[in-house]
Coordinates of C-alpha atoms in Angstrom, one line a residue:
X1 CA 70.2 -47.1 -22.9
X2 CA 69.6 -43.7 -21.3
X3 CA 66.2 -43.8 -19.7
X4 CA 65.7 -40.1 -19.1
X5 CA 67.2 -37.1 -17.4
X6 CA 65.6 -34.7 -15.0
X7 CA 65.9 -31.1 -15.9
X8 CA 65.1 -28.0 -13.8
X9 CA 63.5 -26.5 -16.9
X10 CA 60.5 -27.6 -18.9
X11 CA 61.1 -28.9 -22.4
X12 CA 60.6 -26.4 -25.2
X13 CA 57.4 -27.0 -27.1
X14 CA 59.0 -26.6 -30.5
X15 CA 61.6 -29.2 -29.6
X16 CA 58.9 -31.5 -28.2
X17 CA 57.0 -31.4 -31.4
X18 CA 60.2 -32.1 -33.3
X19 CA 60.8 -35.3 -31.2
X20 CA 57.2 -36.4 -31.8
X21 CA 57.6 -35.9 -35.5
X22 CA 60.8 -38.0 -35.3
X23 CA 58.9 -40.7 -33.5
X24 CA 56.2 -40.8 -36.1
X25 CA 58.8 -41.6 -38.7
X26 CA 60.4 -44.5 -36.9
X27 CA 59.0 -48.0 -36.3
X28 CA 59.1 -49.0 -32.6
X29 CA 57.5 -52.4 -32.3
X30 CA 58.8 -53.0 -28.8
X31 CA 57.3 -49.7 -27.5
X32 CA 60.7 -48.5 -26.4
X33 CA 59.6 -44.9 -27.0
X34 CA 56.3 -45.4 -25.2
X35 CA 57.4 -42.8 -22.6
X36 CA 57.3 -40.1 -25.2
X37 CA 54.0 -38.7 -24.0
X38 CA 53.1 -35.6 -22.0
X39 CA 54.6 -32.1 -22.1
X40 CA 57.9 -32.6 -20.4
X41 CA 60.1 -34.2 -23.1
X42 CA 63.1 -33.9 -20.9
X43 CA 61.9 -37.0 -19.0
X44 CA 61.4 -39.1 -22.1
X45 CA 63.5 -42.2 -22.7
X46 CA 66.8 -41.3 -24.3
X47 CA 66.4 -37.5 -24.1
X48 CA 68.5 -35.2 -22.0
X49 CA 68.0 -31.4 -21.7
X50 CA 70.1 -28.5 -20.5
X51 CA 69.5 -27.8 -16.8
X52 CA 69.6 -24.1 -17.5
X53 CA 67.7 -23.6 -20.8
X54 CA 65.6 -26.7 -21.2
X55 CA 66.9 -27.3 -24.7
X56 CA 67.3 -30.9 -25.8
X57 CA 71.1 -31.5 -25.9
X58 CA 71.2 -35.3 -26.0
X59 CA 69.3 -37.9 -28.0
X60 CA 70.6 -41.3 -27.0
X61 CA 68.7 -44.1 -28.7
X62 CA 71.4 -46.7 -28.9
X63 CA 70.6 -50.4 -28.6
X64 CA 73.1 -53.1 -27.7
X65 CA 71.3 -55.7 -29.9
X66 CA 73.0 -54.4 -33.1
X67 CA 70.0 -55.3 -35.1
X68 CA 71.3 -53.6 -38.2
X69 CA 74.5 -55.7 -38.3
X70 CA 75.2 -58.7 -40.4
X71 CA 74.1 -61.9 -38.7
X72 CA 71.8 -60.1 -36.2
X73 CA 68.5 -60.3 -38.0
X74 CA 67.0 -62.4 -35.2
X75 CA 67.3 -59.4 -32.8
X76 CA 65.4 -57.3 -35.3
X77 CA 62.7 -59.9 -35.6
X78 CA 62.2 -59.8 -31.9
X79 CA 61.2 -56.1 -32.3
X80 CA 63.9 -54.7 -30.1
X81 CA 65.2 -52.0 -32.4
X82 CA 64.1 -48.9 -34.2
X83 CA 63.7 -48.8 -37.9
X84 CA 61.9 -46.7 -40.5
X85 CA 63.1 -43.2 -41.5
X86 CA 64.7 -40.2 -39.9
X87 CA 62.7 -37.0 -39.9
X88 CA 64.4 -33.7 -40.7
X89 CA 62.4 -32.4 -37.8
X90 CA 65.6 -33.0 -35.8
X91 CA 66.8 -29.8 -37.3
X92 CA 64.6 -28.0 -34.8
X93 CA 66.8 -29.3 -32.0
X94 CA 69.1 -26.4 -32.4
X95 CA 71.2 -27.1 -29.4
X96 CA 71.6 -30.9 -30.0
X97 CA 75.2 -31.8 -29.2
X98 CA 74.9 -35.6 -28.9
X99 CA 73.1 -38.0 -31.3
X100 CA 73.5 -41.8 -30.9
X101 CA 71.3 -44.1 -33.1
X102 CA 73.8 -47.0 -33.2
X103 CA 72.7 -50.6 -33.2
X104 CA 69.3 -50.0 -34.7
X105 CA 68.1 -51.2 -38.1
X106 CA 67.2 -48.5 -40.6
X107 CA 66.9 -51.2 -43.2
X108 CA 69.2 -50.0 -46.0
X109 CA 68.4 -46.3 -46.2
X110 CA 71.1 -43.7 -46.8
X111 CA 72.3 -41.4 -44.0
X112 CA 70.1 -38.4 -44.4
X113 CA 71.7 -35.3 -45.9
X114 CA 70.2 -33.1 -43.2
X115 CA 72.4 -34.7 -40.5
X116 CA 75.2 -32.4 -41.9
X117 CA 73.1 -29.4 -40.8
X118 CA 73.0 -30.3 -37.2
X119 CA 75.9 -27.9 -36.7
X120 CA 76.0 -28.0 -32.9
X121 CA 76.8 -31.8 -32.8
X122 CA 79.8 -32.8 -30.9
X123 CA 79.1 -36.5 -30.9
X124 CA 77.5 -38.6 -33.7
X125 CA 77.3 -42.4 -33.7
X126 CA 75.3 -44.0 -36.5
X127 CA 77.3 -47.3 -36.4
X128 CA 75.8 -50.7 -36.8
X129 CA 72.5 -49.3 -37.8
X130 CA 72.1 -50.7 -41.4
X131 CA 72.6 -47.5 -43.2
X132 CA 73.9 -48.0 -46.8
X133 CA 75.0 -45.8 -49.7
X134 CA 77.4 -43.0 -50.0
X135 CA 78.3 -41.1 -46.9
X136 CA 76.9 -37.5 -47.4
X137 CA 79.7 -35.0 -47.8
X138 CA 77.6 -32.5 -45.8
X139 CA 78.9 -34.2 -42.7
X140 CA 82.0 -32.1 -43.3
X141 CA 80.0 -29.1 -42.1
X142 CA 80.0 -30.4 -38.5
X143 CA 83.0 -28.3 -37.4
X144 CA 82.3 -28.8 -33.7
X145 CA 82.1 -32.6 -34.1
X146 CA 84.6 -34.4 -31.8
X147 CA 83.3 -38.0 -32.2
X148 CA 82.2 -39.7 -35.4
X149 CA 81.4 -43.4 -35.7
X150 CA 79.9 -44.8 -38.9
X151 CA 81.2 -48.3 -38.7
X152 CA 79.6 -51.7 -39.4
X153 CA 80.1 -54.9 -37.5
X154 CA 81.1 -56.9 -40.5
X155 CA 81.7 -56.5 -44.3
X156 CA 78.6 -56.4 -46.3
X157 CA 78.0 -55.8 -50.1
X158 CA 75.3 -53.3 -49.0
X159 CA 77.1 -50.9 -46.8
X160 CA 78.3 -47.4 -46.5
X161 CA 80.9 -46.2 -48.9
X162 CA 82.9 -43.1 -49.9
X163 CA 85.0 -42.4 -52.9
X164 CA 86.4 -39.2 -51.5
X165 CA 87.3 -38.3 -48.0
X166 CA 88.2 -34.7 -48.5
X167 CA 85.1 -33.6 -46.7
X168 CA 86.6 -34.8 -43.3
X169 CA 89.0 -31.8 -43.5
X170 CA 86.0 -29.7 -42.3
X171 CA 85.8 -31.6 -39.1
X172 CA 88.5 -29.5 -37.5
X173 CA 87.6 -30.5 -33.9
X174 CA 87.4 -34.2 -34.5
X175 CA 89.2 -36.5 -32.0
X176 CA 87.7 -39.9 -32.8
X177 CA 86.9 -41.3 -36.3
X178 CA 85.7 -44.9 -36.9
X179 CA 84.8 -45.8 -40.4
X180 CA 85.6 -49.6 -40.0
X181 CA 83.9 -51.9 -42.5
X182 CA 83.0 -49.0 -44.8
X183 CA 84.0 -49.4 -48.5
X184 CA 86.8 -46.9 -49.0
X185 CA 88.5 -48.7 -51.9
X186 CA 88.2 -45.6 -54.2
X187 CA 89.1 -43.1 -51.5
X188 CA 92.8 -42.7 -52.5
X189 CA 93.1 -39.4 -50.7
X190 CA 92.3 -40.8 -47.3
X191 CA 95.8 -40.3 -45.9
X192 CA 96.0 -36.6 -46.9
X193 CA 92.5 -36.0 -45.6
X194 CA 92.8 -37.4 -42.1
X195 CA 96.3 -36.0 -41.7
X196 CA 94.7 -32.5 -41.7
X197 CA 92.8 -33.2 -38.4
X198 CA 95.2 -31.8 -35.8
X199 CA 93.1 -33.0 -32.8
X200 CA 92.6 -36.6 -34.0
X201 CA 93.5 -39.1 -31.3
X202 CA 91.8 -42.3 -32.6
X203 CA 91.5 -43.5 -36.3
X204 CA 89.9 -46.8 -37.1
X205 CA 89.8 -47.6 -40.8
X206 CA 90.0 -51.4 -40.5
X207 CA 88.3 -53.6 -43.1
X208 CA 87.8 -50.7 -45.4
X209 CA 89.5 -52.1 -48.6
X210 CA 92.0 -49.3 -48.6
X211 CA 94.5 -49.7 -51.4
X212 CA 96.7 -46.6 -51.2
X213 CA 99.2 -45.9 -48.5
X214 CA 101.0 -42.6 -49.3
X215 CA 104.8 -43.1 -49.3
X216 CA 105.5 -39.5 -48.4
X217 CA 103.5 -37.2 -46.2
X218 CA 103.9 -34.0 -44.3
X219 CA 102.9 -35.0 -40.8
X220 CA 100.2 -32.9 -39.3
X221 CA 99.2 -35.4 -36.6
X222 CA 100.0 -33.9 -33.2
X223 CA 97.7 -36.0 -31.1
X224 CA 97.2 -39.4 -32.9
X225 CA 97.5 -42.2 -30.4
X226 CA 95.4 -45.1 -31.8
X227 CA 95.7 -46.2 -35.4
X228 CA 93.9 -49.3 -36.7
X229 CA 94.4 -50.0 -40.4
X230 CA 94.1 -53.8 -40.2
X231 CA 92.5 -56.0 -42.9
X232 CA 93.1 -53.7 -45.8
X233 CA 94.7 -54.2 -49.2
X234 CA 97.7 -51.9 -49.3
X235 CA 100.1 -54.2 -51.1
X236 CA 103.0 -51.9 -50.2
X237 CA 105.7 -51.3 -47.6
X238 CA 105.1 -49.5 -44.4
X239 CA 105.8 -45.8 -45.1
X240 CA 108.6 -44.2 -43.1
X241 CA 106.4 -41.4 -41.9
X242 CA 104.1 -43.7 -40.0
X243 CA 106.6 -44.4 -37.2
X244 CA 107.6 -40.8 -37.1
X245 CA 104.3 -40.0 -35.4
X246 CA 105.8 -40.0 -31.9
X247 CA 102.4 -39.8 -30.1
X248 CA 101.3 -43.3 -31.3
X249 CA 100.3 -45.7 -28.5
X250 CA 98.5 -48.4 -30.4
X251 CA 99.1 -49.5 -34.0
X252 CA 97.3 -52.4 -35.7
X253 CA 98.3 -53.3 -39.3
X254 CA 97.3 -56.9 -39.0
X255 CA 96.6 -58.6 -42.3
X256 CA 96.8 -55.5 -44.4
X257 CA 98.9 -56.9 -47.2
X258 CA 102.0 -55.1 -46.0
X259 CA 105.2 -56.3 -47.7
X260 CA 108.9 -55.6 -47.9
X261 CA 111.2 -54.8 -45.1
X262 CA 110.5 -52.9 -41.9
X263 CA 111.2 -49.2 -42.0
X264 CA 114.2 -47.6 -40.3
X265 CA 113.0 -46.2 -37.0
X266 CA 115.0 -43.7 -35.0
X267 CA 116.0 -45.1 -31.6
X268 CA 113.6 -43.8 -29.0
X269 CA 111.1 -42.3 -31.4
X270 CA 108.3 -44.7 -30.4
X271 CA 108.6 -44.3 -26.6
X272 CA 104.8 -43.9 -26.2
X273 CA 104.0 -47.1 -28.1
X274 CA 102.1 -49.7 -26.0
X275 CA 100.7 -52.1 -28.7
X276 CA 102.1 -53.1 -32.0
X277 CA 100.4 -55.7 -34.3
X278 CA 102.1 -56.3 -37.7
X279 CA 100.9 -59.9 -37.9
X280 CA 99.7 -61.9 -41.0
X281 CA 101.6 -59.8 -43.6
X282 CA 104.5 -60.5 -45.9
X283 CA 107.1 -58.4 -44.1
X284 CA 110.6 -59.8 -44.7
X285 CA 114.2 -59.1 -43.9
X286 CA 116.1 -58.7 -40.7
X287 CA 114.4 -57.8 -37.5
X288 CA 117.2 -56.6 -35.3
X289 CA 117.3 -52.9 -36.1
X290 CA 113.6 -52.5 -35.7
X291 CA 113.5 -54.2 -32.3
X292 CA 116.6 -52.3 -31.1
X293 CA 114.7 -49.1 -31.9
X294 CA 111.6 -50.3 -29.9
X295 CA 113.8 -51.1 -26.9
X296 CA 115.6 -47.8 -26.9
X297 CA 113.2 -46.1 -24.4
X298 CA 113.8 -45.6 -20.7
X299 CA 110.1 -46.0 -19.8
X300 CA 109.5 -49.2 -22.0
X301 CA 105.8 -48.7 -22.5
X302 CA 105.4 -51.4 -25.1
X303 CA 103.5 -54.3 -23.6
X304 CA 102.0 -56.1 -26.6
X305 CA 104.0 -57.2 -29.7
X306 CA 102.7 -59.4 -32.5
X307 CA 105.0 -60.0 -35.5
X308 CA 103.6 -63.5 -36.2
X309 CA 103.1 -64.9 -39.7
X310 CA 105.6 -62.8 -41.6
X311 CA 108.8 -63.7 -43.3
X312 CA 111.1 -62.1 -40.8
X313 CA 114.5 -63.6 -40.3
X314 CA 117.4 -63.5 -37.9
X315 CA 118.0 -64.0 -34.3
X316 CA 115.7 -62.0 -32.0
X317 CA 118.0 -59.4 -30.4
X318 CA 118.6 -59.4 -26.7
X319 CA 117.3 -55.8 -26.7
X320 CA 113.8 -57.3 -26.6
X321 CA 114.6 -58.0 -23.0
X322 CA 114.5 -54.3 -22.3
X323 CA 110.8 -54.3 -22.9
X324 CA 108.2 -55.3 -20.4
X325 CA 105.7 -57.3 -22.5
X326 CA 102.4 -58.7 -21.4
X327 CA 101.7 -60.5 -24.7
X328 CA 104.3 -61.8 -27.1
X329 CA 103.4 -63.4 -30.5
X330 CA 106.2 -64.0 -33.0
X331 CA 104.9 -67.2 -34.6
X332 CA 105.6 -68.4 -38.1
X333 CA 108.8 -66.4 -38.4
X334 CA 112.2 -68.1 -38.9
X335 CA 113.8 -66.8 -35.7
X336 CA 115.6 -69.9 -34.4
X337 CA 117.4 -72.1 -33.9
X338 CA 118.1 -71.2 -30.3
X339 CA 115.5 -70.6 -27.6
X340 CA 115.3 -66.8 -27.0
X341 CA 117.1 -66.0 -23.8
X342 CA 115.7 -62.5 -23.6
X343 CA 112.4 -64.1 -22.5
X344 CA 113.9 -64.5 -19.1
X345 CA 113.3 -60.9 -18.3
X346 CA 109.6 -61.0 -19.3
X347 CA 108.3 -61.6 -15.8
X348 CA 104.9 -60.0 -16.4
X349 CA 104.0 -61.9 -19.6
X350 CA 100.8 -63.8 -19.6
X351 CA 100.8 -64.8 -23.2
X352 CA 103.8 -66.2 -25.2
X353 CA 103.2 -67.5 -28.7
X354 CA 106.4 -68.7 -30.6
X355 CA 104.8 -71.4 -32.8
X356 CA 106.4 -72.2 -36.1
X357 CA 109.4 -70.1 -35.3
X358 CA 112.1 -72.5 -36.5
X359 CA 113.4 -73.2 -32.9
X360 CA 115.3 -76.4 -32.4
X361 CA 116.4 -76.4 -28.8
X362 CA 115.6 -77.6 -25.3
X363 CA 112.9 -75.7 -23.5
X364 CA 114.9 -74.3 -20.5
X365 CA 113.8 -75.0 -17.0
X366 CA 113.6 -71.3 -16.1
X367 CA 110.9 -70.8 -18.8
X368 CA 108.4 -72.8 -16.8
X369 CA 109.2 -70.8 -13.7
X370 CA 109.2 -67.5 -15.5
X371 CA 106.1 -66.1 -13.9
X372 CA 102.9 -67.3 -12.2
X373 CA 101.0 -64.9 -14.5
X374 CA 101.6 -67.0 -17.6
X375 CA 98.4 -68.6 -18.8
X376 CA 98.8 -69.0 -22.6
X377 CA 101.9 -70.8 -24.0
X378 CA 102.1 -71.9 -27.6
X379 CA 105.4 -73.4 -28.6
X380 CA 104.0 -75.7 -31.2
X381 CA 105.3 -76.5 -34.7
X382 CA 109.0 -76.2 -33.8
X383 CA 111.7 -78.8 -33.2
X384 CA 111.8 -78.7 -29.4
X385 CA 113.4 -81.7 -27.9
X386 CA 113.9 -83.1 -24.4
X387 CA 111.5 -84.0 -21.7
X388 CA 108.4 -82.3 -20.4
X389 CA 108.8 -80.5 -17.1
X390 CA 108.0 -82.4 -13.9
X391 CA 105.9 -79.5 -12.6
X392 CA 104.4 -76.4 -14.0
X393 CA 102.4 -73.7 -12.2
X394 CA 99.8 -71.5 -13.9
X395 CA 97.8 -68.8 -12.2
X396 CA 96.8 -65.3 -13.0
X397 CA 94.7 -63.4 -10.4
X398 CA 91.3 -65.0 -10.6
X399 CA 91.7 -66.6 -14.0
X400 CA 90.8 -70.2 -13.7
X401 CA 92.4 -71.7 -16.7
X402 CA 95.7 -72.1 -18.7
X403 CA 96.4 -73.0 -22.3
X404 CA 99.5 -74.9 -23.3
X405 CA 100.2 -76.1 -26.8
X406 CA 103.5 -78.1 -27.3
X407 CA 102.2 -80.1 -30.3
X408 CA 104.3 -81.0 -33.3
X409 CA 107.7 -81.0 -31.7
X410 CA 110.2 -83.7 -30.7
X411 CA 109.5 -83.9 -27.0
X412 CA 110.0 -87.4 -25.5
X413 CA 109.6 -89.3 -22.3
X414 CA 106.7 -90.0 -20.0
X415 CA 103.7 -87.7 -19.5
X416 CA 103.9 -86.7 -15.9
X417 CA 100.7 -87.0 -13.8
X418 CA 101.6 -83.6 -12.3
X419 CA 100.3 -82.1 -15.5
X420 CA 96.8 -83.3 -14.8
X421 CA 97.0 -82.0 -11.3
X422 CA 97.3 -78.4 -12.5
X423 CA 94.3 -76.7 -10.9
X424 CA 94.1 -74.0 -13.7
X425 CA 94.7 -76.2 -16.8
X426 CA 92.0 -75.9 -19.4
X427 CA 93.8 -76.9 -22.6
X428 CA 96.8 -79.1 -23.2
X429 CA 98.0 -80.2 -26.6
X430 CA 100.9 -82.5 -26.8
X431 CA 100.1 -84.3 -30.1
X432 CA 102.7 -85.3 -32.7
X433 CA 105.6 -85.8 -30.2
X434 CA 107.4 -88.9 -29.0
X435 CA 105.7 -89.1 -25.6
X436 CA 104.6 -92.3 -23.8
X437 CA 103.1 -93.3 -20.5
X438 CA 99.7 -93.6 -19.0
X439 CA 97.7 -90.8 -17.5
X440 CA 96.7 -91.8 -14.0
X441 CA 93.2 -91.5 -12.5
X442 CA 94.1 -88.0 -11.3
X443 CA 92.8 -86.8 -14.7
X444 CA 89.2 -87.1 -13.4
X445 CA 90.0 -84.2 -11.1
X446 CA 90.4 -81.9 -14.1
X447 CA 87.1 -80.2 -13.7
X448 CA 87.6 -77.9 -16.8
X449 CA 88.8 -80.3 -19.5
X450 CA 91.4 -82.7 -20.5
X451 CA 91.7 -81.9 -24.2
X452 CA 94.0 -83.5 -26.6
X453 CA 96.1 -85.3 -24.0
X454 CA 98.6 -87.5 -25.8
X455 CA 98.5 -90.8 -23.9
X456 CA 99.4 -94.4 -24.6
X457 CA 96.2 -95.9 -23.1
X458 CA 92.8 -94.3 -22.7
X459 CA 92.2 -93.8 -19.0
X460 CA 89.0 -94.8 -17.4
X461 CA 88.7 -91.5 -15.7
X462 CA 87.4 -90.0 -19.0
X463 CA 84.1 -91.5 -18.2
X464 CA 83.9 -89.6 -14.9
X465 CA 84.1 -86.2 -16.6
X466 CA 80.7 -84.4 -16.3
X467 CA 81.5 -82.1 -19.2
X468 CA 84.2 -82.5 -21.8
X469 CA 84.9 -79.2 -23.4
X470 CA 87.7 -77.2 -25.1
X471 CA 86.5 -73.7 -24.0
X472 CA 83.3 -74.0 -22.1
X473 CA 82.7 -70.7 -20.1
X474 CA 86.4 -70.1 -19.8
X475 CA 86.7 -67.0 -21.9
X476 CA 83.8 -65.4 -20.2
X477 CA 85.9 -65.2 -17.1
X478 CA 88.8 -63.2 -18.7
X479 CA 89.2 -59.7 -17.3
X480 CA 88.3 -56.9 -19.6
X481 CA 91.9 -55.7 -19.7
X482 CA 93.0 -58.7 -21.7
X483 CA 93.4 -58.2 -25.5
X484 CA 92.6 -61.6 -27.0
X485 CA 91.1 -60.6 -30.3
X486 CA 91.7 -63.3 -33.0
X487 CA 93.7 -65.2 -30.4
X488 CA 91.0 -67.6 -29.3
X489 CA 91.4 -70.5 -31.7
X490 CA 91.3 -74.3 -31.5
X491 CA 92.1 -76.9 -34.1
X492 CA 89.7 -79.9 -34.2
X493 CA 89.8 -82.9 -36.6
X494 CA 86.1 -83.5 -37.2
X495 CA 84.3 -85.1 -40.1
X496 CA 87.5 -85.9 -41.8
X497 CA 89.2 -82.6 -41.8
X498 CA 91.1 -80.3 -39.5
X499 CA 89.2 -77.2 -38.6
X500 CA 90.5 -74.1 -36.9
X501 CA 87.9 -72.2 -34.9
X502 CA 88.8 -68.6 -34.5
X503 CA 86.0 -67.3 -32.3
X504 CA 84.5 -68.2 -29.0
X505 CA 82.6 -71.5 -29.0
X506 CA 80.3 -71.7 -26.0
X507 CA 80.4 -75.5 -25.5
X508 CA 82.4 -77.7 -27.9
X509 CA 82.3 -81.3 -26.7
X510 CA 85.1 -83.0 -28.5
X511 CA 87.6 -85.8 -28.1
X512 CA 90.5 -85.8 -30.6
X513 CA 93.2 -88.3 -29.7
X514 CA 94.1 -89.1 -33.3
X515 CA 97.6 -89.9 -34.6
X516 CA 99.0 -91.0 -31.3
X517 CA 100.2 -94.4 -30.0
X518 CA 97.0 -95.5 -28.2
X519 CA 96.8 -99.2 -27.6
X520 CA 94.3 -101.6 -26.1
X521 CA 90.5 -101.9 -26.5
X522 CA 88.2 -99.0 -27.0
X523 CA 86.9 -98.6 -23.5
X524 CA 83.2 -98.9 -22.7
X525 CA 83.3 -96.0 -20.3
X526 CA 83.9 -93.5 -23.1
X527 CA 80.3 -94.0 -24.1
X528 CA 79.2 -92.3 -20.9
X529 CA 80.1 -89.0 -22.4
X530 CA 76.5 -88.3 -23.6
X531 CA 77.2 -84.7 -24.6
X532 CA 80.0 -85.7 -27.0
X533 CA 79.5 -84.8 -30.7
X534 CA 82.9 -85.4 -32.2
X535 CA 85.0 -88.5 -31.4
X536 CA 88.2 -89.0 -33.3
X537 CA 90.5 -92.0 -32.4
X538 CA 91.9 -92.6 -35.8
X539 CA 95.5 -93.5 -36.6
X540 CA 96.2 -95.4 -33.4
X541 CA 96.6 -99.1 -32.4
X542 CA 93.2 -99.8 -30.8
X543 CA 92.0 -103.4 -30.9
X544 CA 89.0 -105.4 -29.9
X545 CA 85.4 -104.6 -30.7
X546 CA 83.5 -101.3 -30.9
X547 CA 81.5 -101.1 -27.6
X548 CA 78.0 -102.5 -27.9
X549 CA 76.6 -99.4 -26.1
X550 CA 78.2 -96.9 -28.4
X551 CA 74.6 -95.9 -29.3
X552 CA 74.5 -94.0 -26.0
X553 CA 76.4 -91.3 -27.8
X554 CA 73.2 -90.0 -29.3
X555 CA 74.5 -86.5 -30.0
X556 CA 77.5 -87.7 -31.9
X557 CA 77.8 -86.0 -35.3
X558 CA 81.3 -87.3 -36.3
X559 CA 82.8 -90.7 -35.5
X560 CA 86.3 -91.6 -36.9
X561 CA 87.8 -94.9 -35.8
X562 CA 89.8 -95.5 -39.0
X563 CA 93.3 -96.9 -39.1
X564 CA 93.2 -99.1 -36.1
X565 CA 93.0 -102.8 -35.5
X566 CA 89.3 -103.0 -34.5
X567 CA 87.5 -106.2 -35.4
X568 CA 84.1 -107.8 -35.0
X569 CA 80.5 -106.7 -35.9
X570 CA 79.3 -103.2 -36.1
X571 CA 77.1 -102.7 -33.1
X572 CA 73.3 -102.5 -33.8
X573 CA 73.0 -99.7 -31.2
X574 CA 74.4 -97.3 -33.7
X575 CA 70.8 -97.0 -35.0
X576 CA 70.2 -94.6 -32.0
X577 CA 72.9 -92.2 -33.3
X578 CA 70.4 -90.1 -35.3
X579 CA 72.7 -87.0 -35.5
X580 CA 75.6 -88.9 -37.0
X581 CA 76.5 -87.5 -40.4
X582 CA 80.1 -88.6 -40.8
X583 CA 81.3 -92.2 -40.1
X584 CA 84.8 -93.4 -40.9
X585 CA 85.5 -97.1 -40.1
X586 CA 88.1 -97.7 -42.8
X587 CA 91.3 -99.7 -42.4
X588 CA 89.9 -102.0 -39.7
X589 CA 88.6 -105.6 -39.6
X590 CA 85.0 -104.8 -39.0
X591 CA 82.0 -106.6 -40.7
X592 CA 78.3 -106.6 -40.7
X593 CA 75.6 -104.0 -41.4
X594 CA 75.6 -100.3 -40.9
X595 CA 72.3 -99.7 -39.0
X596 CA 70.3 -96.6 -40.0
X597 CA 66.9 -95.3 -39.0
X598 CA 64.4 -93.0 -40.7
X599 CA 65.8 -90.1 -38.6
X600 CA 69.4 -90.7 -39.7
X601 CA 71.4 -87.7 -41.0
X602 CA 74.3 -89.9 -42.1
X603 CA 75.8 -88.4 -45.2
X604 CA 79.1 -90.0 -45.7
X605 CA 80.7 -93.4 -44.8
X606 CA 84.3 -94.3 -45.4
X607 CA 85.4 -97.9 -45.4
X608 CA 88.3 -100.0 -46.7
X609 CA 87.6 -102.5 -49.5
X610 CA 89.6 -105.6 -48.9
X611 CA 89.1 -107.0 -52.3
X612 CA 90.4 -104.0 -54.2
X613 CA 92.9 -102.8 -51.5
X614 CA 91.4 -99.4 -51.9
X615 CA 89.9 -96.6 -49.9
X616 CA 86.2 -96.0 -50.6
X617 CA 83.8 -93.2 -50.0
X618 CA 80.1 -93.8 -49.9
X619 CA 77.8 -90.8 -50.0
X620 CA 74.8 -91.9 -48.2
X621 CA 72.2 -89.2 -48.9
X622 CA 70.6 -91.1 -51.8
X623 CA 70.0 -94.3 -49.7
X624 CA 69.5 -92.9 -46.2
X625 CA 65.9 -94.4 -46.0
X626 CA 66.8 -97.8 -47.5
X627 CA 67.2 -101.0 -45.5
X628 CA 70.6 -101.6 -43.9
X629 CA 73.1 -103.1 -46.4
X630 CA 76.1 -105.3 -46.2
X631 CA 79.3 -103.3 -46.5
X632 CA 80.6 -105.6 -49.2
X633 CA 77.6 -104.9 -51.4
X634 CA 77.4 -101.1 -51.0
X635 CA 77.7 -99.0 -54.2
X636 CA 80.6 -96.7 -53.7
X637 CA 82.9 -94.3 -55.2
X638 CA 86.4 -95.8 -54.8
X639 CA 89.6 -93.8 -54.6
X640 CA 92.7 -95.8 -55.4

């Protein structure tokens, strides 16, 4: 927030009265505008005046709470944001060039028509402020406007919309346009309209329900460098004219229902391109010609490339090696079967994602020594064979973690203890391979986490971990230069299903060692992890009894011990697990009562009925306050 600006001239009385009238129209429960008293309005919070004339030129009343955004009502209830109505008295600020009301909550009112008469505006930001309804076409009168942001933070049925964007043609000075999350599903003329803005450098129309992507267009863009059309409904191919815009630096068409083959691109025509995201579409066909065109520049500015989750085919051309990529994501494309040798030149890469790429090869030794900057590696869901490397090094400036996913391959051999000695390791997934061995006690030195380690026996060191997390504060430490949007994800089997989390989770205390070759008794020391709320040891070969003190896991919400060789009574201490709402003990040799207390949240129990040789589901809500019952006598729904 701008507090105030000192001016050599006193504020003009007519403009001071206009600001006071504006204040009377808004609700300010936090007293943010309490400084709006006295004669010198140039010293008021959020107000800047010209040093030479004393005219108000800036009204900066932005809040970072985003009270008017979906999911942020709590901020508004704390009284941190402005609401109410906007007074047309602002028209008396005849030299106003900067107006920012973003992040407030104007509670579903339309953008006032009079805003289009503030003809001296150069900067207008009304984003995330809970305005709804049709965007007034009068905004097209703002011919001096250079920056216009009307975005929302998430899609909402009650949001801004426009059925016609022809009015933007009047914004002849516009350089930055952000309409993200607006409903533009009926604005079929959007391409023709925005292409008439010769000074436009940034265009963000993501999440706008756009359905039309003109196949032919006379290009009037002379400065466009950033284009974000992600999460739209085009259902068409990428038009050829798009990649004829030679000034483009960043292009995002992620999940925009693009289909068909990649357009033909003249070699060297995209030499300014730094970022290209075409992921999560239905693009098919050969990839070689397109990649050759990207690599045909002497300066090689492209450093981020995401072609993942398409239907692209063919060998990745060696011309990719001409690029100097920082982030590479080409997952879920059939690009195998050989390991791409062009990666050997990517010595500055810190993220490589080649999951589900149809590669059936040995991971070469040189890959693990490619660069010390590499901190995110995902080679999962391929057919990699061979052994794990004896030593791996991960470090990137002051980043204190590394993410390695080699799950769902054909790797074999012993898990080396050197993996646990990695000082920067935060996530290691080796599930669904043919690995064996025992992790030594060095695992207790993993201060960050030891998540999803595939091991043959559960090490005692697990009980020594003070916190057991997937993410913890890790992503808070990433430098601001990293682009990890929609990259931070983790798959967790909890409450009987595999969930993929695609946003930052502050503290996720989870152990998932399911579907491995674990043997031996379930160790007592695992019950020392008092912060645990998901424990999944299903589909292993665990034997013996459930630890008597399992009730120490009082925060546990999901417990899955199914498909093992556990035997003996169900521990009475489970009555202390009042947060437990999912319990799967099926396919074991357990007997006795399932203890529950009045505070129990248990909603589902899964057991194995020996008499009927069937899998049974018992929905517990209806009997949660009854006395404990024998398993054999429970009323259940059985699933053959």
